[in-house]
Tab-separated table of C-alpha atoms in Angstrom:
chain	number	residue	atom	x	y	z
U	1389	UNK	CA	8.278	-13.595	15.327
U	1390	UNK	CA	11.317	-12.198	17.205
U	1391	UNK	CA	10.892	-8.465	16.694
U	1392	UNK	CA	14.859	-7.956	17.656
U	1393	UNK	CA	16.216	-6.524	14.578
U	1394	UNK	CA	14.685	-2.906	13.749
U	1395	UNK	CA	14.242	-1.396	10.425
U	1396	UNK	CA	14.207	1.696	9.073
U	1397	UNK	CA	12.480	2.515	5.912
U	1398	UNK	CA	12.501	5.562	3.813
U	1399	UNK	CA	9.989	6.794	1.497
U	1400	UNK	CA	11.307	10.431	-0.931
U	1401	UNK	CA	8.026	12.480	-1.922
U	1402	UNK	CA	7.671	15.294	-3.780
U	1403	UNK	CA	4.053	16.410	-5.131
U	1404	UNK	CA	2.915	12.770	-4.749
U	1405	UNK	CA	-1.151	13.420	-3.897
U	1406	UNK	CA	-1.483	10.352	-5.988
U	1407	UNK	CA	0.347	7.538	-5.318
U	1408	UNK	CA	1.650	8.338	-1.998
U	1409	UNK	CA	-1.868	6.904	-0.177
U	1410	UNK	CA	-0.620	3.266	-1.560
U	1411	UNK	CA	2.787	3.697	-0.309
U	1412	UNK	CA	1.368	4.411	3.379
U	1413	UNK	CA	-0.938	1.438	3.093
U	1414	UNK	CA	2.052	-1.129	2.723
U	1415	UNK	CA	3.567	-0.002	5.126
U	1416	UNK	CA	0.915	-0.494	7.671
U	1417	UNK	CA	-0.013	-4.060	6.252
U	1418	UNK	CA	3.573	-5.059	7.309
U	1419	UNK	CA	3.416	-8.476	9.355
U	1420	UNK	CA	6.615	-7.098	11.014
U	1421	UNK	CA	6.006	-4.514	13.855
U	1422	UNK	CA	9.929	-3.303	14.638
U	1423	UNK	CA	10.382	-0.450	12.519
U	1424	UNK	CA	10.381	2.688	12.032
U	1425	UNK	CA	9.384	4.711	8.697
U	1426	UNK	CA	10.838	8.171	7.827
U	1427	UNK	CA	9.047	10.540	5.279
U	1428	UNK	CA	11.081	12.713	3.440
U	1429	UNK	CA	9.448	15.415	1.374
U	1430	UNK	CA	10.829	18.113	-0.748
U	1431	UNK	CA	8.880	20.900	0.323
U	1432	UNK	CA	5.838	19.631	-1.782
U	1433	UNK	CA	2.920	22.198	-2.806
U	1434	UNK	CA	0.169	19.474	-3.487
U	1435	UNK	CA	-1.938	17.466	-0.855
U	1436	UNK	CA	0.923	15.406	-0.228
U	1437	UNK	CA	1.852	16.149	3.133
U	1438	UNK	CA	-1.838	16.953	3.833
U	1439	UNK	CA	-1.984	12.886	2.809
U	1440	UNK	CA	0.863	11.231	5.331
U	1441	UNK	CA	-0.621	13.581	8.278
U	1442	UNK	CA	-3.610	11.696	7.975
U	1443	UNK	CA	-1.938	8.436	8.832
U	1444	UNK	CA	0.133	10.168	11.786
U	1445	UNK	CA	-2.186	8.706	14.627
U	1446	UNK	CA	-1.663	5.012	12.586
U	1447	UNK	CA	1.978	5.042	12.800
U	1448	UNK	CA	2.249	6.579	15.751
U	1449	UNK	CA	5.952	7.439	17.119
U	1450	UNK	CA	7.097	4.933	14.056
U	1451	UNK	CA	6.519	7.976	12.038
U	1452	UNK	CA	9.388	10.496	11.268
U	1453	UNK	CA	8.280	13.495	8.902
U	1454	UNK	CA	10.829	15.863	7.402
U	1455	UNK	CA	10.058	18.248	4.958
U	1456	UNK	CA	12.113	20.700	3.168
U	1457	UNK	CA	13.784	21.543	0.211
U	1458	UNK	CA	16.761	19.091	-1.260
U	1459	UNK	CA	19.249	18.946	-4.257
U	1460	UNK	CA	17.252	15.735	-5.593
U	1461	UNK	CA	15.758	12.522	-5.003
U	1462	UNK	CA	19.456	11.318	-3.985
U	1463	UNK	CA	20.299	14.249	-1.761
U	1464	UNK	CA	16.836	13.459	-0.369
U	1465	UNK	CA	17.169	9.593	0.357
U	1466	UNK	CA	20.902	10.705	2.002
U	1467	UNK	CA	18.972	12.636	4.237
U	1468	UNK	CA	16.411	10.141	5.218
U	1469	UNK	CA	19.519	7.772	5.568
U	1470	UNK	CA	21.105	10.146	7.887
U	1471	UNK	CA	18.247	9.848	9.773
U	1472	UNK	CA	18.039	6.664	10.204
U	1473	UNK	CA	18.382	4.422	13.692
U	1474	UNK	CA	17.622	0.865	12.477
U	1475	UNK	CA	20.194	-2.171	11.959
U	1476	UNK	CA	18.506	-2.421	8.045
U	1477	UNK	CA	17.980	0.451	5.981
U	1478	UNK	CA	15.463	-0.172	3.242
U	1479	UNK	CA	14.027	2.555	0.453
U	1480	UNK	CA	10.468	2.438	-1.282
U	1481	UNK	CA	9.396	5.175	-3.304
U	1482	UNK	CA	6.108	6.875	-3.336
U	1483	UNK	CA	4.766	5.738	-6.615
U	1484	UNK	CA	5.983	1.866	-5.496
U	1485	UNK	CA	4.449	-0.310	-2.142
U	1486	UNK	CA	5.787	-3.076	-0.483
U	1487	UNK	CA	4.279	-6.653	-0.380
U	1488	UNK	CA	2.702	-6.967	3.203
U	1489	UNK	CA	5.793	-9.658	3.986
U	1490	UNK	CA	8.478	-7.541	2.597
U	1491	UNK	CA	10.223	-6.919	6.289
U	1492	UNK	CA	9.507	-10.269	7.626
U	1493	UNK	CA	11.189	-11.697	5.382
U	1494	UNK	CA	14.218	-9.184	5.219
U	1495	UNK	CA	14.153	-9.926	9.138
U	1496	UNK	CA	14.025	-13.662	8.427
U	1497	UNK	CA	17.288	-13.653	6.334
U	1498	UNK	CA	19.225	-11.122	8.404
U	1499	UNK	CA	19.100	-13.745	11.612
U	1500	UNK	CA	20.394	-15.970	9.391
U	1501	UNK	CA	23.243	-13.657	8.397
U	1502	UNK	CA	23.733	-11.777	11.845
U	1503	UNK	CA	27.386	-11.651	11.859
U	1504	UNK	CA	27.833	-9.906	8.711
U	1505	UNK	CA	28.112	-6.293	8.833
U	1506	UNK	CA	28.552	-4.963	5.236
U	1507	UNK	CA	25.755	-6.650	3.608
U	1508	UNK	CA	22.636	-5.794	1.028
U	1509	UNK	CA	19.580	-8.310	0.978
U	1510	UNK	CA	17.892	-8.331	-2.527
U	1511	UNK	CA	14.242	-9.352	-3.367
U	1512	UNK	CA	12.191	-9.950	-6.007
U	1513	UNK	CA	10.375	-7.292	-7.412
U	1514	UNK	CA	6.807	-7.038	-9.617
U	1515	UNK	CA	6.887	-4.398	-12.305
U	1516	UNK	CA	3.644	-3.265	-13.251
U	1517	UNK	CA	2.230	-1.438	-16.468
U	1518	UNK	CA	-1.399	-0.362	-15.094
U	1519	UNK	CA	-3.207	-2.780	-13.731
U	1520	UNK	CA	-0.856	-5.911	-15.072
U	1521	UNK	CA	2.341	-7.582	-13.897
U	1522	UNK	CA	5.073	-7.083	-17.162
U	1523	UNK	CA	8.300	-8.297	-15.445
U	1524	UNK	CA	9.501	-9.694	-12.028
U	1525	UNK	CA	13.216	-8.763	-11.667
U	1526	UNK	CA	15.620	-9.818	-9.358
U	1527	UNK	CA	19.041	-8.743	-8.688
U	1528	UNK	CA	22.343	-10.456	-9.489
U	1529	UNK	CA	25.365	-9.315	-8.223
U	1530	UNK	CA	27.437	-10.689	-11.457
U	1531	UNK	CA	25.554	-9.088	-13.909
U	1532	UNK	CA	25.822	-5.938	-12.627
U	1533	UNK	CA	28.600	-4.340	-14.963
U	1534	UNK	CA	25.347	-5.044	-17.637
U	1535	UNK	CA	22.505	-3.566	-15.853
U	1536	UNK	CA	21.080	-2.409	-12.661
U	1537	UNK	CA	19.080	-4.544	-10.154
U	1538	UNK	CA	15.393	-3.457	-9.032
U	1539	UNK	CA	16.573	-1.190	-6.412
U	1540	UNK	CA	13.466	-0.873	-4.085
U	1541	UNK	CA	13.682	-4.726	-3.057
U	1542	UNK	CA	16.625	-4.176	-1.844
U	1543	UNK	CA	17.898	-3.507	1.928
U	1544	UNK	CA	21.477	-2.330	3.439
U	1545	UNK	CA	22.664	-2.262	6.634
U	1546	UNK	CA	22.886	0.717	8.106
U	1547	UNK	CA	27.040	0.086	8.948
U	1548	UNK	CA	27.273	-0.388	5.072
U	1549	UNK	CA	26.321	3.383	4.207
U	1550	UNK	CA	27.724	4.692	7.548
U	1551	UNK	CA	31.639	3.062	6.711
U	1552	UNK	CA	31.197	2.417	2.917
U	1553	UNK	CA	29.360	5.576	2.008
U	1554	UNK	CA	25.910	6.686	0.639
U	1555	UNK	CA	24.811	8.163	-3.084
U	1556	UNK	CA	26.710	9.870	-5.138
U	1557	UNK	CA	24.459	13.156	-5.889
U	1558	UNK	CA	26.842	14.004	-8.736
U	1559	UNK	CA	24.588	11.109	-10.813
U	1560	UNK	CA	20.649	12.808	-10.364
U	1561	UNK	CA	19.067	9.659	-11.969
U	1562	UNK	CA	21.107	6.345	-11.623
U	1563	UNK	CA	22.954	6.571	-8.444
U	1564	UNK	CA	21.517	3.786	-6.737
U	1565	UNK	CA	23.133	1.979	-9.625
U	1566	UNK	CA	26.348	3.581	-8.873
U	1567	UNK	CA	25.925	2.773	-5.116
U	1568	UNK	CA	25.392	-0.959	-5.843
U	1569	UNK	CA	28.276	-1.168	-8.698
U	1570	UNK	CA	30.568	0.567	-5.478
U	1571	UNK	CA	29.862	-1.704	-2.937
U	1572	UNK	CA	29.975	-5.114	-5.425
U	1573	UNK	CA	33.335	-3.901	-6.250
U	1574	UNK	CA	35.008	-2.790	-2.999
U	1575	UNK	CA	34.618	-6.607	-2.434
U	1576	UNK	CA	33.343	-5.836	1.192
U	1577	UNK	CA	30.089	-6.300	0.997
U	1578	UNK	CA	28.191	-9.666	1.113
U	1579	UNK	CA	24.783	-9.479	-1.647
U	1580	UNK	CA	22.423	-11.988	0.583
U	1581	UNK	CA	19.526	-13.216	-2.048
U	1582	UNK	CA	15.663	-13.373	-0.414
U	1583	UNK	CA	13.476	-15.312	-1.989
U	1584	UNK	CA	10.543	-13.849	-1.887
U	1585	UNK	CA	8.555	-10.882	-4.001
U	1586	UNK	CA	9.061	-7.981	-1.645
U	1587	UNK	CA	8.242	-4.917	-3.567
U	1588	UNK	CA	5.903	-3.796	-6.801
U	1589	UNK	CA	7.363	-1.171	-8.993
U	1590	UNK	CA	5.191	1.329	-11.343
U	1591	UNK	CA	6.861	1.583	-14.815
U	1592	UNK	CA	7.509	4.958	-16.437
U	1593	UNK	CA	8.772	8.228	-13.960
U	1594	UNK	CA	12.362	10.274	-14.137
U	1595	UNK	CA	13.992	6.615	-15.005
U	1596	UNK	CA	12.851	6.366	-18.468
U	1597	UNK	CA	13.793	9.768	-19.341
U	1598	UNK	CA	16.547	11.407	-21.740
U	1599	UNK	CA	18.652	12.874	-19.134
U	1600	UNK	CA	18.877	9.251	-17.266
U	1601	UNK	CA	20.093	8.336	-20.574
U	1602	UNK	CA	22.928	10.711	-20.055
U	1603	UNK	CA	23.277	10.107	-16.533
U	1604	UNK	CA	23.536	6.290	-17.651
U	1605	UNK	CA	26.824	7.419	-19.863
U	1606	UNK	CA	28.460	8.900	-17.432
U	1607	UNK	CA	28.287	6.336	-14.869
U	1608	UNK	CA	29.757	3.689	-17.723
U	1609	UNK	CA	32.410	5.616	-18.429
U	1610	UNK	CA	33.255	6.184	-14.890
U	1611	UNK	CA	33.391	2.134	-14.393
U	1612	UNK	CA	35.343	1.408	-17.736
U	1613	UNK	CA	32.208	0.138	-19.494
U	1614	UNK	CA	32.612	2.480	-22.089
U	1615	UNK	CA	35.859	4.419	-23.607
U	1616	UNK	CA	35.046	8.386	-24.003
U	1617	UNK	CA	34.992	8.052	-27.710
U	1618	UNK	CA	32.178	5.960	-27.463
U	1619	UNK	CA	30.683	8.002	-24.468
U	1620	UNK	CA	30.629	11.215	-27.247
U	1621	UNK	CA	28.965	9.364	-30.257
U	1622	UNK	CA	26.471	7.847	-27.696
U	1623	UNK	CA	25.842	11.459	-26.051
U	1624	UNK	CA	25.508	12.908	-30.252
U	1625	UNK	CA	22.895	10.490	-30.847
U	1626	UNK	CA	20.941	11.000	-27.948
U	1627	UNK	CA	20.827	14.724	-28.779
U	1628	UNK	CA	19.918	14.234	-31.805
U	1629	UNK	CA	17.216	11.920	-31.441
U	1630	UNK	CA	16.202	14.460	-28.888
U	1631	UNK	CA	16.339	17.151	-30.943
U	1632	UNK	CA	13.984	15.702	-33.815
U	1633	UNK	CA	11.623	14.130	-30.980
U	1634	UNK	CA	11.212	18.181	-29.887
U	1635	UNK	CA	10.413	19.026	-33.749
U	1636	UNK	CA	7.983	16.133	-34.363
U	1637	UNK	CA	10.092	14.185	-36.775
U	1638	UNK	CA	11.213	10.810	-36.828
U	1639	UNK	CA	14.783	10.537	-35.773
U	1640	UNK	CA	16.939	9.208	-38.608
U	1641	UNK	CA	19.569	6.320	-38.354
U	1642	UNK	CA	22.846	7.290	-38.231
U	1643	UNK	CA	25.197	5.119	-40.399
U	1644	UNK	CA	28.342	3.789	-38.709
């Protein structure tokens, strides 16, 4: 395969002894050869970094470690962006793995698309509950004002975050959701769909937790979704549910 267009793929770690190994492994089952992956740890006190020096001699110069303290997993993947020198930009975490095709066929769709500058190609994605598939998501542009996309099967182009801009660290748990609601409606940027399962997901993490919840508020209010009014009952609730999930109890129903 023409090994023109270079990737650059970023992978955020912190304390991640034991998933990370998996991570490392897709990445070095890749069918496509042009690209170049950039580690990005947050100073972590386990065996992680113990872990990806193992596989330095595999990756060779493809290999770019950086590790050091950030503001978050956003501040983090800005960094690694920052970083990066290929034409495609793509983000796996270290609890998820790619599919051993996932950059061909990025690379396969992006000749296709080669004159478009602003653009995000978007995968399939498995998400998996132990050892068993429980959902394979794709993204769709339209629907985003309802719900976010499966973010790690997705790839930008590196002019896209250098002209249109990068995450928003103000959100610390949904803004990747922010970033794709931005660039669907500056009307700039083209979503290209690949049809193909390019990444596997592992349910559960900082995404499923309270404060996303919150995070989740803000960004809807910030988009119109929701009127403040309804931003404050939702945030009462949540604390209150919170509150009797920290004593034990059952959280009651609150009429309307």
């Amino acid at each position: 395969m023409n090994q023109s267009v270079k990737i650059s793929v970023i992978t955020v770690c912190y304390n991640s002894e034991k998933t990370i190994e998996k991570t490392l492994e897709s990445m070095l089952a890749q069918t496509y050869a042009n690209y170049e992956y950039i580690i990005v740890d947050g100073a972590s006190t386990d065996r992680t970094l113990d872990i990806v020096n193992k596989y330095r001699e595999k990756f060779g110069e493809r290999l770019k470690i950086i590790s050091e303290p950030d503001d978050g997993i956003y501040d983090a993947m800005n960094k690694g962006i920052r970083n990066a020198t290929g034409e495609i930009v793509g983000i796996i975490n270290s609890d998820d793995y790619y599919e051993s095709c996932a950059l061909e066929e990025i690379v396969k769709a992006r000749f296709n698309t080669r004159d478009v500058d602003y653009a995000i190609y978007h995968g399939k994605m498995n998400s998996w509950a132990g050892d068993n598939v429980v959902d394979v998501s794709v993204m769709v542009p339209e629907e985003l004002d309802d719900h976010m996309g499966p973010h790690p099967s997705c790839f930008v182009t590196r002019k896209t975050y250098e002209d249109l801009g990068m995450f928003d660290t103000k959100f610390k748990y949904v803004a990747d959701y922010d970033f794709m609601l931005k660039m669907y409606k500056s009307g700039k940027v083209k979503f290209i769909p690949v049809d193909a399962i390019v990444a596997n997901f592992t349910l559960g993490g900082a995404c499923s937790t309270h404060g996303a919840y919150l995070d989740l508020l803000k960004l809807r209010k910030k988009y119109g979704h929701m009127s403040g009014k309804e931003v404050f009952v939702a945030r009462f609730k949540a604390k209150l549910a919170k509150m009797f999930e920290n004593m034990g109890l059952k959280p009651i129903r609150l009429k309307k």
